[in-house]
PDB file of C-alpha atoms in Angstrom:
ATOM      1  CA  MET P   1       0.000   0.000   0.000  1.00  0.00           C
ATOM      2  CA  SER P   2       1.405   3.416  -0.998  1.00  0.00           C
ATOM      3  CA  PHE P   3       1.753   6.427   1.295  1.00  0.00           C
ATOM      4  CA  VAL P   4      -1.264   8.120  -0.338  1.00  0.00           C
ATOM      5  CA  GLU P   5      -3.392   4.999   0.107  1.00  0.00           C
ATOM      6  CA  LYS P   6      -2.336   4.691   3.769  1.00  0.00           C
ATOM      7  CA  LEU P   7      -3.024   8.373   4.403  1.00  0.00           C
ATOM      8  CA  SER P   8      -6.479   8.390   2.804  1.00  0.00           C
ATOM      9  CA  SER P   9      -7.403   5.149   4.566  1.00  0.00           C
ATOM     10  CA  SER P  10      -6.279   6.495   7.936  1.00  0.00           C
ATOM     11  CA  ILE P  11      -8.188   9.773   7.532  1.00  0.00           C
ATOM     12  CA  ALA P  12     -11.307   8.005   6.244  1.00  0.00           C
ATOM     13  CA  GLN P  13     -11.258   5.533   9.132  1.00  0.00           C
ATOM     14  CA  GLY P  14     -10.824   8.300  11.683  1.00  0.00           C
ATOM     15  CA  LEU P  15     -13.606  10.445  10.212  1.00  0.00           C
ATOM     16  CA  GLY P  16     -15.837   7.412   9.768  1.00  0.00           C
ATOM     17  CA  ASN P  17     -15.491   6.385  13.384  1.00  0.00           C
ATOM     18  CA  ARG P  18     -16.061   9.926  14.606  1.00  0.00           C
ATOM     19  CA  LEU P  19     -19.177  10.333  12.444  1.00  0.00           C
ATOM     20  CA  ASP P  20     -20.411   6.794  13.197  1.00  0.00           C
ATOM     21  CA  LYS P  21     -20.289   5.635   9.546  1.00  0.00           C
ATOM     22  CA  ASN P  22     -20.573   2.016   8.461  1.00  0.00           C
ATOM     23  CA  ASP P  23     -17.868   0.149   6.495  1.00  0.00           C
ATOM     24  CA  GLU P  24     -19.450   0.894   3.102  1.00  0.00           C
ATOM     25  CA  GLU P  25     -19.682   4.631   3.831  1.00  0.00           C
ATOM     26  CA  ILE P  26     -16.074   4.655   5.065  1.00  0.00           C
ATOM     27  CA  ALA P  27     -14.989   2.936   1.831  1.00  0.00           C
ATOM     28  CA  VAL P  28     -16.735   5.624  -0.240  1.00  0.00           C
ATOM     29  CA  LEU P  29     -15.118   8.340   1.900  1.00  0.00           C
ATOM     30  CA  ASN P  30     -11.736   6.660   1.481  1.00  0.00           C
ATOM     31  CA  TYR P  31     -12.102   6.601  -2.319  1.00  0.00           C
ATOM     32  CA  GLY P  32     -12.943  10.310  -2.418  1.00  0.00           C
ATOM     33  CA  LEU P  33     -10.064  11.238  -0.115  1.00  0.00           C
ATOM     34  CA  PHE P  34      -7.633   9.093  -2.097  1.00  0.00           C
ATOM     35  CA  PHE P  35      -8.610  10.831  -5.346  1.00  0.00           C
ATOM     36  CA  ILE P  36      -8.214  14.298  -3.802  1.00  0.00           C
ATOM     37  CA  ILE P  37      -4.864  13.549  -2.129  1.00  0.00           C
ATOM     38  CA  HIS P  38      -3.436  11.731  -5.160  1.00  0.00           C
ATOM     39  CA  THR P  39      -4.504  14.507  -7.554  1.00  0.00           C
ATOM     40  CA  THR P  40      -3.170  17.234  -5.247  1.00  0.00           C
ATOM     41  CA  THR P  41       0.151  15.423  -4.814  1.00  0.00           C
ATOM     42  CA  ALA P  42       0.547  14.979  -8.571  1.00  0.00           C
ATOM     43  CA  LEU P  43      -0.334  18.649  -9.167  1.00  0.00           C
ATOM     44  CA  ILE P  44       2.175  19.910  -6.594  1.00  0.00           C
ATOM     45  CA  ALA P  45       4.898  17.630  -7.985  1.00  0.00           C
ATOM     46  CA  THR P  46       4.188  18.868 -11.524  1.00  0.00           C
ATOM     47  CA  LEU P  47       4.269  22.516 -10.417  1.00  0.00           C
ATOM     48  CA  LEU P  48       7.558  22.064  -8.566  1.00  0.00           C
ATOM     49  CA  VAL P  49       9.239  20.266 -11.470  1.00  0.00           C
ATOM     50  CA  GLY P  50       7.946  22.891 -13.900  1.00  0.00           C
ATOM     51  CA  ILE P  51       9.275  25.744 -11.769  1.00  0.00           C
ATOM     52  CA  VAL P  52      12.667  24.146 -11.061  1.00  0.00           C
ATOM     53  CA  LEU P  53      13.269  23.146 -14.699  1.00  0.00           C
ATOM     54  CA  ASN P  54      11.749  26.345 -16.139  1.00  0.00           C
ATOM     55  CA  VAL P  55       9.074  24.501 -18.128  1.00  0.00           C
ATOM     56  CA  LEU P  56       6.056  25.416 -15.982  1.00  0.00           C
ATOM     57  CA  LEU P  57       3.751  26.596 -18.794  1.00  0.00           C
ATOM     58  CA  GLU P  58       4.629  23.687 -21.069  1.00  0.00           C
ATOM     59  CA  ILE P  59       4.320  20.935 -18.462  1.00  0.00           C
ATOM     60  CA  MET P  60       1.040  22.269 -17.051  1.00  0.00           C
ATOM     61  CA  ILE P  61      -0.641  22.508 -20.467  1.00  0.00           C
ATOM     62  CA  ILE P  62       0.571  19.056 -21.492  1.00  0.00           C
ATOM     63  CA  SER P  63      -0.583  17.528 -18.199  1.00  0.00           C
ATOM     64  CA  ILE P  64      -4.014  19.209 -18.266  1.00  0.00           C
ATOM     65  CA  VAL P  65      -4.712  18.235 -21.878  1.00  0.00           C
ATOM     66  CA  ALA P  66      -3.552  14.633 -21.424  1.00  0.00           C
ATOM     67  CA  SER P  67      -5.362  14.080 -18.108  1.00  0.00           C
ATOM     68  CA  SER P  68      -8.619  15.590 -19.376  1.00  0.00           C
ATOM     69  CA  LEU P  69      -8.565  13.249 -22.383  1.00  0.00           C
ATOM     70  CA  LYS P  70      -7.596  10.286 -20.203  1.00  0.00           C
ATOM     71  CA  ARG P  71     -10.704  10.789 -18.072  1.00  0.00           C
ATOM     72  CA  TYR P  72     -12.891   9.677 -20.984  1.00  0.00           C
ATOM     73  CA  SER P  73     -10.608   7.672 -23.280  1.00  0.00           C
ATOM     74  CA  GLY P  74      -8.981   5.484 -20.614  1.00  0.00           C
ATOM     75  CA  GLY P  75      -5.674   3.830 -21.311  1.00  0.00           C
ATOM     76  CA  VAL P  76      -2.832   2.015 -19.631  1.00  0.00           C
ATOM     77  CA  HIS P  77      -2.210   2.535 -15.888  1.00  0.00           C
ATOM     78  CA  SER P  78       0.754   1.944 -13.608  1.00  0.00           C
ATOM     79  CA  SER P  79       0.393  -0.642 -10.855  1.00  0.00           C
ATOM     80  CA  THR P  80       0.487   1.861  -7.964  1.00  0.00           C
ATOM     81  CA  PRO P  81      -0.379   5.560  -7.435  1.00  0.00           C
ATOM     82  CA  ASN P  82       3.273   6.488  -6.809  1.00  0.00           C
ATOM     83  CA  ARG P  83       4.373   4.811 -10.030  1.00  0.00           C
ATOM     84  CA  CYS P  84       1.520   6.481 -11.900  1.00  0.00           C
ATOM     85  CA  THR P  85       2.547   9.927 -10.655  1.00  0.00           C
ATOM     86  CA  LEU P  86       6.249   9.412 -11.391  1.00  0.00           C
ATOM     87  CA  SER P  87       5.813   7.891 -14.859  1.00  0.00           C
ATOM     88  CA  GLY P  88       3.367  10.650 -15.821  1.00  0.00           C
ATOM     89  CA  LEU P  89       5.771  13.274 -14.529  1.00  0.00           C
ATOM     90  CA  ILE P  90       8.684  11.809 -16.488  1.00  0.00           C
ATOM     91  CA  LEU P  91       6.676  11.694 -19.720  1.00  0.00           C
ATOM     92  CA  SER P  92       5.168  15.176 -19.360  1.00  0.00           C
ATOM     93  CA  THR P  93       8.559  16.675 -18.436  1.00  0.00           C
ATOM     94  CA  SER P  94      10.180  15.056 -21.474  1.00  0.00           C
ATOM     95  CA  LEU P  95       7.465  16.461 -23.713  1.00  0.00           C
ATOM     96  CA  ALA P  96       7.806  19.885 -22.075  1.00  0.00           C
ATOM     97  CA  PHE P  97      11.468  19.987 -23.142  1.00  0.00           C
ATOM     98  CA  CYS P  98      10.407  18.726 -26.564  1.00  0.00           C
ATOM     99  CA  THR P  99       8.030  21.699 -26.730  1.00  0.00           C
ATOM    100  CA  LYS P 100      10.907  24.084 -26.033  1.00  0.00           C
ATOM    101  CA  TYR P 101      13.057  22.450 -28.705  1.00  0.00           C
ATOM    102  CA  VAL P 102      10.325  22.569 -31.356  1.00  0.00           C
ATOM    103  CA  SER P 103       9.428  26.163 -30.436  1.00  0.00           C
ATOM    104  CA  GLU P 104      13.015  27.305 -30.849  1.00  0.00           C
ATOM    105  CA  THR P 105      14.010  25.342 -33.967  1.00  0.00           C
ATOM    106  CA  PHE P 106      10.969  24.719 -36.192  1.00  0.00           C
ATOM    107  CA  ASP P 107       9.922  27.259 -38.794  1.00  0.00           C
ATOM    108  CA  TYR P 108       6.251  27.532 -39.793  1.00  0.00           C
ATOM    109  CA  ASN P 109       6.340  24.833 -42.489  1.00  0.00           C
ATOM    110  CA  ARG P 110       8.065  22.283 -40.268  1.00  0.00           C
ATOM    111  CA  LEU P 111       5.719  23.200 -37.416  1.00  0.00           C
ATOM    112  CA  LEU P 112       2.676  22.751 -39.641  1.00  0.00           C
ATOM    113  CA  PHE P 113       3.879  19.301 -40.748  1.00  0.00           C
ATOM    114  CA  PHE P 114       4.641  18.345 -37.132  1.00  0.00           C
ATOM    115  CA  ILE P 115       1.188  19.416 -35.878  1.00  0.00           C
ATOM    116  CA  VAL P 116      -0.739  17.810 -38.759  1.00  0.00           C
ATOM    117  CA  ILE P 117       1.037  14.434 -38.397  1.00  0.00           C
ATOM    118  CA  ILE P 118       0.358  14.265 -34.650  1.00  0.00           C
ATOM    119  CA  LEU P 119      -3.296  15.296 -34.927  1.00  0.00           C
ATOM    120  CA  VAL P 120      -4.046  12.957 -37.852  1.00  0.00           C
ATOM    121  CA  LEU P 121      -2.491  10.003 -35.996  1.00  0.00           C
ATOM    122  CA  SER P 122      -4.393  10.983 -32.850  1.00  0.00           C
ATOM    123  CA  ILE P 123      -7.716  11.079 -34.708  1.00  0.00           C
ATOM    124  CA  TYR P 124      -7.042   7.662 -36.223  1.00  0.00           C
ATOM    125  CA  ILE P 125      -6.010   6.042 -32.922  1.00  0.00           C
ATOM    126  CA  PHE P 126      -8.787   7.644 -30.871  1.00  0.00           C
ATOM    127  CA  TYR P 127     -11.426   6.677 -33.424  1.00  0.00           C
ATOM    128  CA  ASN P 128     -10.269   3.052 -33.502  1.00  0.00           C
ATOM    129  CA  LYS P 129      -9.294   2.510 -29.862  1.00  0.00           C
ATOM    130  CA  CYS P 130     -11.148   4.654 -27.341  1.00  0.00           C
ATOM    131  CA  PRO P 131     -12.308   4.093 -24.752  1.00  0.00           C
ATOM    132  CA  VAL P 132      -9.576   1.699 -23.663  1.00  0.00           C
ATOM    133  CA  PRO P 133     -10.409  -0.409 -20.571  1.00  0.00           C
ATOM    134  CA  SER P 134      -8.061  -1.035 -17.680  1.00  0.00           C
ATOM    135  CA  LYS P 135      -7.928  -3.392 -14.719  1.00  0.00           C
ATOM    136  CA  ASN P 136      -9.736  -0.904 -12.487  1.00  0.00           C
ATOM    137  CA  LYS P 137     -12.116   0.224 -15.233  1.00  0.00           C
ATOM    138  CA  PRO P 138     -13.073  -2.800 -17.397  1.00  0.00           C
ATOM    139  CA  LEU P 139     -15.829  -0.900 -19.319  1.00  0.00           C
ATOM    140  CA  LYS P 140     -18.013  -3.947 -19.989  1.00  0.00           C
ATOM    141  CA  ASN P 141     -21.230  -1.936 -20.234  1.00  0.00           C
ATOM    142  CA  GLU P 142     -21.744  -0.948 -23.879  1.00  0.00           C
ATOM    143  CA  LYS P 143     -23.812   2.115 -22.968  1.00  0.00           C
ATOM    144  CA  THR P 144     -21.008   3.389 -20.761  1.00  0.00           C
ATOM    145  CA  ARG P 145     -18.450   2.697 -23.484  1.00  0.00           C
ATOM    146  CA  MET P 146     -20.430   4.661 -26.068  1.00  0.00           C
ATOM    147  CA  LYS P 147     -20.895   7.568 -23.659  1.00  0.00           C
ATOM    148  CA  LEU P 148     -17.168   7.744 -22.903  1.00  0.00           C
ATOM    149  CA  ARG P 149     -16.292   7.357 -26.592  1.00  0.00           C
ATOM    150  CA  LYS P 150     -18.555  10.260 -27.526  1.00  0.00           C
ATOM    151  CA  LYS P 151     -17.120  12.524 -24.828  1.00  0.00           C
ATOM    152  CA  SER P 152     -13.509  11.642 -25.622  1.00  0.00           C
ATOM    153  CA  LEU P 153     -14.000  12.342 -29.335  1.00  0.00           C
ATOM    154  CA  GLN P 154     -15.778  15.616 -28.548  1.00  0.00           C
ATOM    155  CA  LEU P 155     -12.908  16.717 -26.311  1.00  0.00           C
ATOM    156  CA  LEU P 156     -10.343  15.642 -28.896  1.00  0.00           C
ATOM    157  CA  SER P 157     -12.248  17.690 -31.491  1.00  0.00           C
ATOM    158  CA  PHE P 158     -12.094  20.711 -29.168  1.00  0.00           C
ATOM    159  CA  TYR P 159      -8.311  20.438 -28.859  1.00  0.00           C
ATOM    160  CA  ILE P 160      -7.944  20.008 -32.611  1.00  0.00           C
ATOM    161  CA  VAL P 161     -10.011  23.143 -33.277  1.00  0.00           C
ATOM    162  CA  LEU P 162      -7.989  25.000 -30.624  1.00  0.00           C
ATOM    163  CA  SER P 163      -4.752  23.890 -32.296  1.00  0.00           C
ATOM    164  CA  VAL P 164      -5.976  25.085 -35.707  1.00  0.00           C
ATOM    165  CA  ILE P 165      -6.957  28.474 -34.269  1.00  0.00           C
ATOM    166  CA  LEU P 166      -3.585  28.855 -32.534  1.00  0.00           C
ATOM    167  CA  LEU P 167      -1.804  27.831 -35.744  1.00  0.00           C
ATOM    168  CA  ILE P 168      -3.676  30.519 -37.703  1.00  0.00           C
ATOM    169  CA  ILE P 169      -2.898  33.154 -35.052  1.00  0.00           C
ATOM    170  CA  TYR P 170       0.771  32.206 -35.060  1.00  0.00           C
ATOM    171  CA  ASN P 171       0.903  32.324 -38.856  1.00  0.00           C
ATOM    172  CA  ILE P 172      -0.428  35.886 -38.736  1.00  0.00           C
ATOM    173  CA  ASN P 173       1.553  37.311 -35.816  1.00  0.00           C
ATOM    174  CA  LYS P 174       4.467  34.892 -35.155  1.00  0.00           C
ATOM    175  CA  ILE P 175       4.074  35.284 -31.383  1.00  0.00           C
ATOM    176  CA  TYR P 176       6.412  32.905 -29.530  1.00  0.00           C
ATOM    177  CA  LEU P 177       3.967  32.364 -26.641  1.00  0.00           C
ATOM    178  CA  VAL P 178       1.230  31.272 -29.064  1.00  0.00           C
ATOM    179  CA  LYS P 179       3.667  28.835 -30.662  1.00  0.00           C
ATOM    180  CA  THR P 180       4.557  27.392 -27.254  1.00  0.00           C
ATOM    181  CA  ILE P 181       0.910  26.939 -26.255  1.00  0.00           C
ATOM    182  CA  LEU P 182       0.098  25.368 -29.636  1.00  0.00           C
ATOM    183  CA  ILE P 183       2.887  22.798 -29.369  1.00  0.00           C
ATOM    184  CA  SER P 184       2.065  22.057 -25.716  1.00  0.00           C
ATOM    185  CA  VAL P 185      -1.600  21.372 -26.532  1.00  0.00           C
ATOM    186  CA  THR P 186      -0.605  19.135 -29.436  1.00  0.00           C
ATOM    187  CA  LEU P 187       1.889  17.169 -27.358  1.00  0.00           C
ATOM    188  CA  GLY P 188      -0.699  16.807 -24.586  1.00  0.00           C
ATOM    189  CA  VAL P 189      -2.947  15.146 -27.167  1.00  0.00           C
ATOM    190  CA  ALA P 190       0.027  13.046 -28.306  1.00  0.00           C
ATOM    191  CA  LEU P 191       0.707  11.899 -24.726  1.00  0.00           C
ATOM    192  CA  GLN P 192      -2.812  10.546 -24.269  1.00  0.00           C
ATOM    193  CA  THR P 193      -2.777   9.042 -27.760  1.00  0.00           C
ATOM    194  CA  PHE P 194       0.376   7.196 -26.688  1.00  0.00           C
ATOM    195  CA  SER P 195      -1.429   6.056 -23.514  1.00  0.00           C
ATOM    196  CA  ILE P 196      -4.239   4.304 -25.422  1.00  0.00           C
ATOM    197  CA  SER P 197      -1.953   2.758 -28.040  1.00  0.00           C
ATOM    198  CA  LYS P 198       0.093  -0.451 -27.965  1.00  0.00           C
ATOM    199  CA  LEU P 199       3.193   1.685 -27.475  1.00  0.00           C
ATOM    200  CA  GLY P 200       1.652   2.917 -24.237  1.00  0.00           C
ATOM    201  CA  ASP P 201       1.452  -0.648 -22.912  1.00  0.00           C
ATOM    202  CA  ILE P 202       5.084  -1.235 -23.852  1.00  0.00           C
ATOM    203  CA  GLY P 203       6.199   2.064 -22.308  1.00  0.00           C
ATOM    204  CA  ILE P 204       4.440   1.502 -18.983  1.00  0.00           C
ATOM    205  CA  ASN P 205       5.772  -2.067 -18.794  1.00  0.00           C
ATOM    206  CA  ILE P 206       9.296  -0.667 -19.181  1.00  0.00           C
ATOM    207  CA  PHE P 207       8.621   1.812 -16.378  1.00  0.00           C
ATOM    208  CA  GLU P 208       7.225  -1.004 -14.222  1.00  0.00           C
ATOM    209  CA  LYS P 209      10.403  -3.057 -14.658  1.00  0.00           C
ATOM    210  CA  ILE P 210      12.567  -0.058 -13.767  1.00  0.00           C
ATOM    211  CA  PHE P 211      10.421   0.685 -10.699  1.00  0.00           C
ATOM    212  CA  ASP P 212      10.737  -2.971  -9.647  1.00  0.00           C
ATOM    213  CA  ILE P 213      14.535  -2.696  -9.870  1.00  0.00           C
ATOM    214  CA  VAL P 214      14.630   0.436  -7.696  1.00  0.00           C
ATOM    215  CA  ASN P 215      11.927  -1.057  -5.437  1.00  0.00           C
ATOM    216  CA  LEU P 216       9.469   1.836  -5.866  1.00  0.00           C
ATOM    217  CA  LYS P 217       6.078   0.823  -4.519  1.00  0.00           C
TER     218      LYS P 217
END
């Protein structure tokens, strides 16, 4: 059991006993507390890494876009909350530096090609794969699957439209900040596309083996 799981369980048990809740109500309280603590921990870690490495804007946009898409499209998960947070942080940080590199080196034509390739691949993979079930979210109910599929494709469409608008604005004004936001949004989409693809399974399995070696629970 990870530190976050132990903390949420301890708080839920204490509150449950004080409020005279039954085991089922304590379990529900524990789930809610775990989600809040885990999300807050991941957010703080992302903020700190972004500030220290001077990629705050890039890493926050990438993380927000990817996590919002993941909510509906599913995808591969790490075996523990700590591993999930660390692997996500490593991937989003890597893409944040990729954003800086592309922003500084790509002219408009190369940028346009880069954006179009990522978005076209994302549309293809999302259309054919999402939502992707996981161990904790098997998605056996067809109605639920269709609902999640619709929402994930709608959100993907929103990010595609946003990317097109930002691309047009950048083409007109060549503002560096717009270019950075555009690339960050696109790479956020790419990160979640990776998560629901076969490459995502391979990538997380590699992380899992590394975490086993260093004994990260």
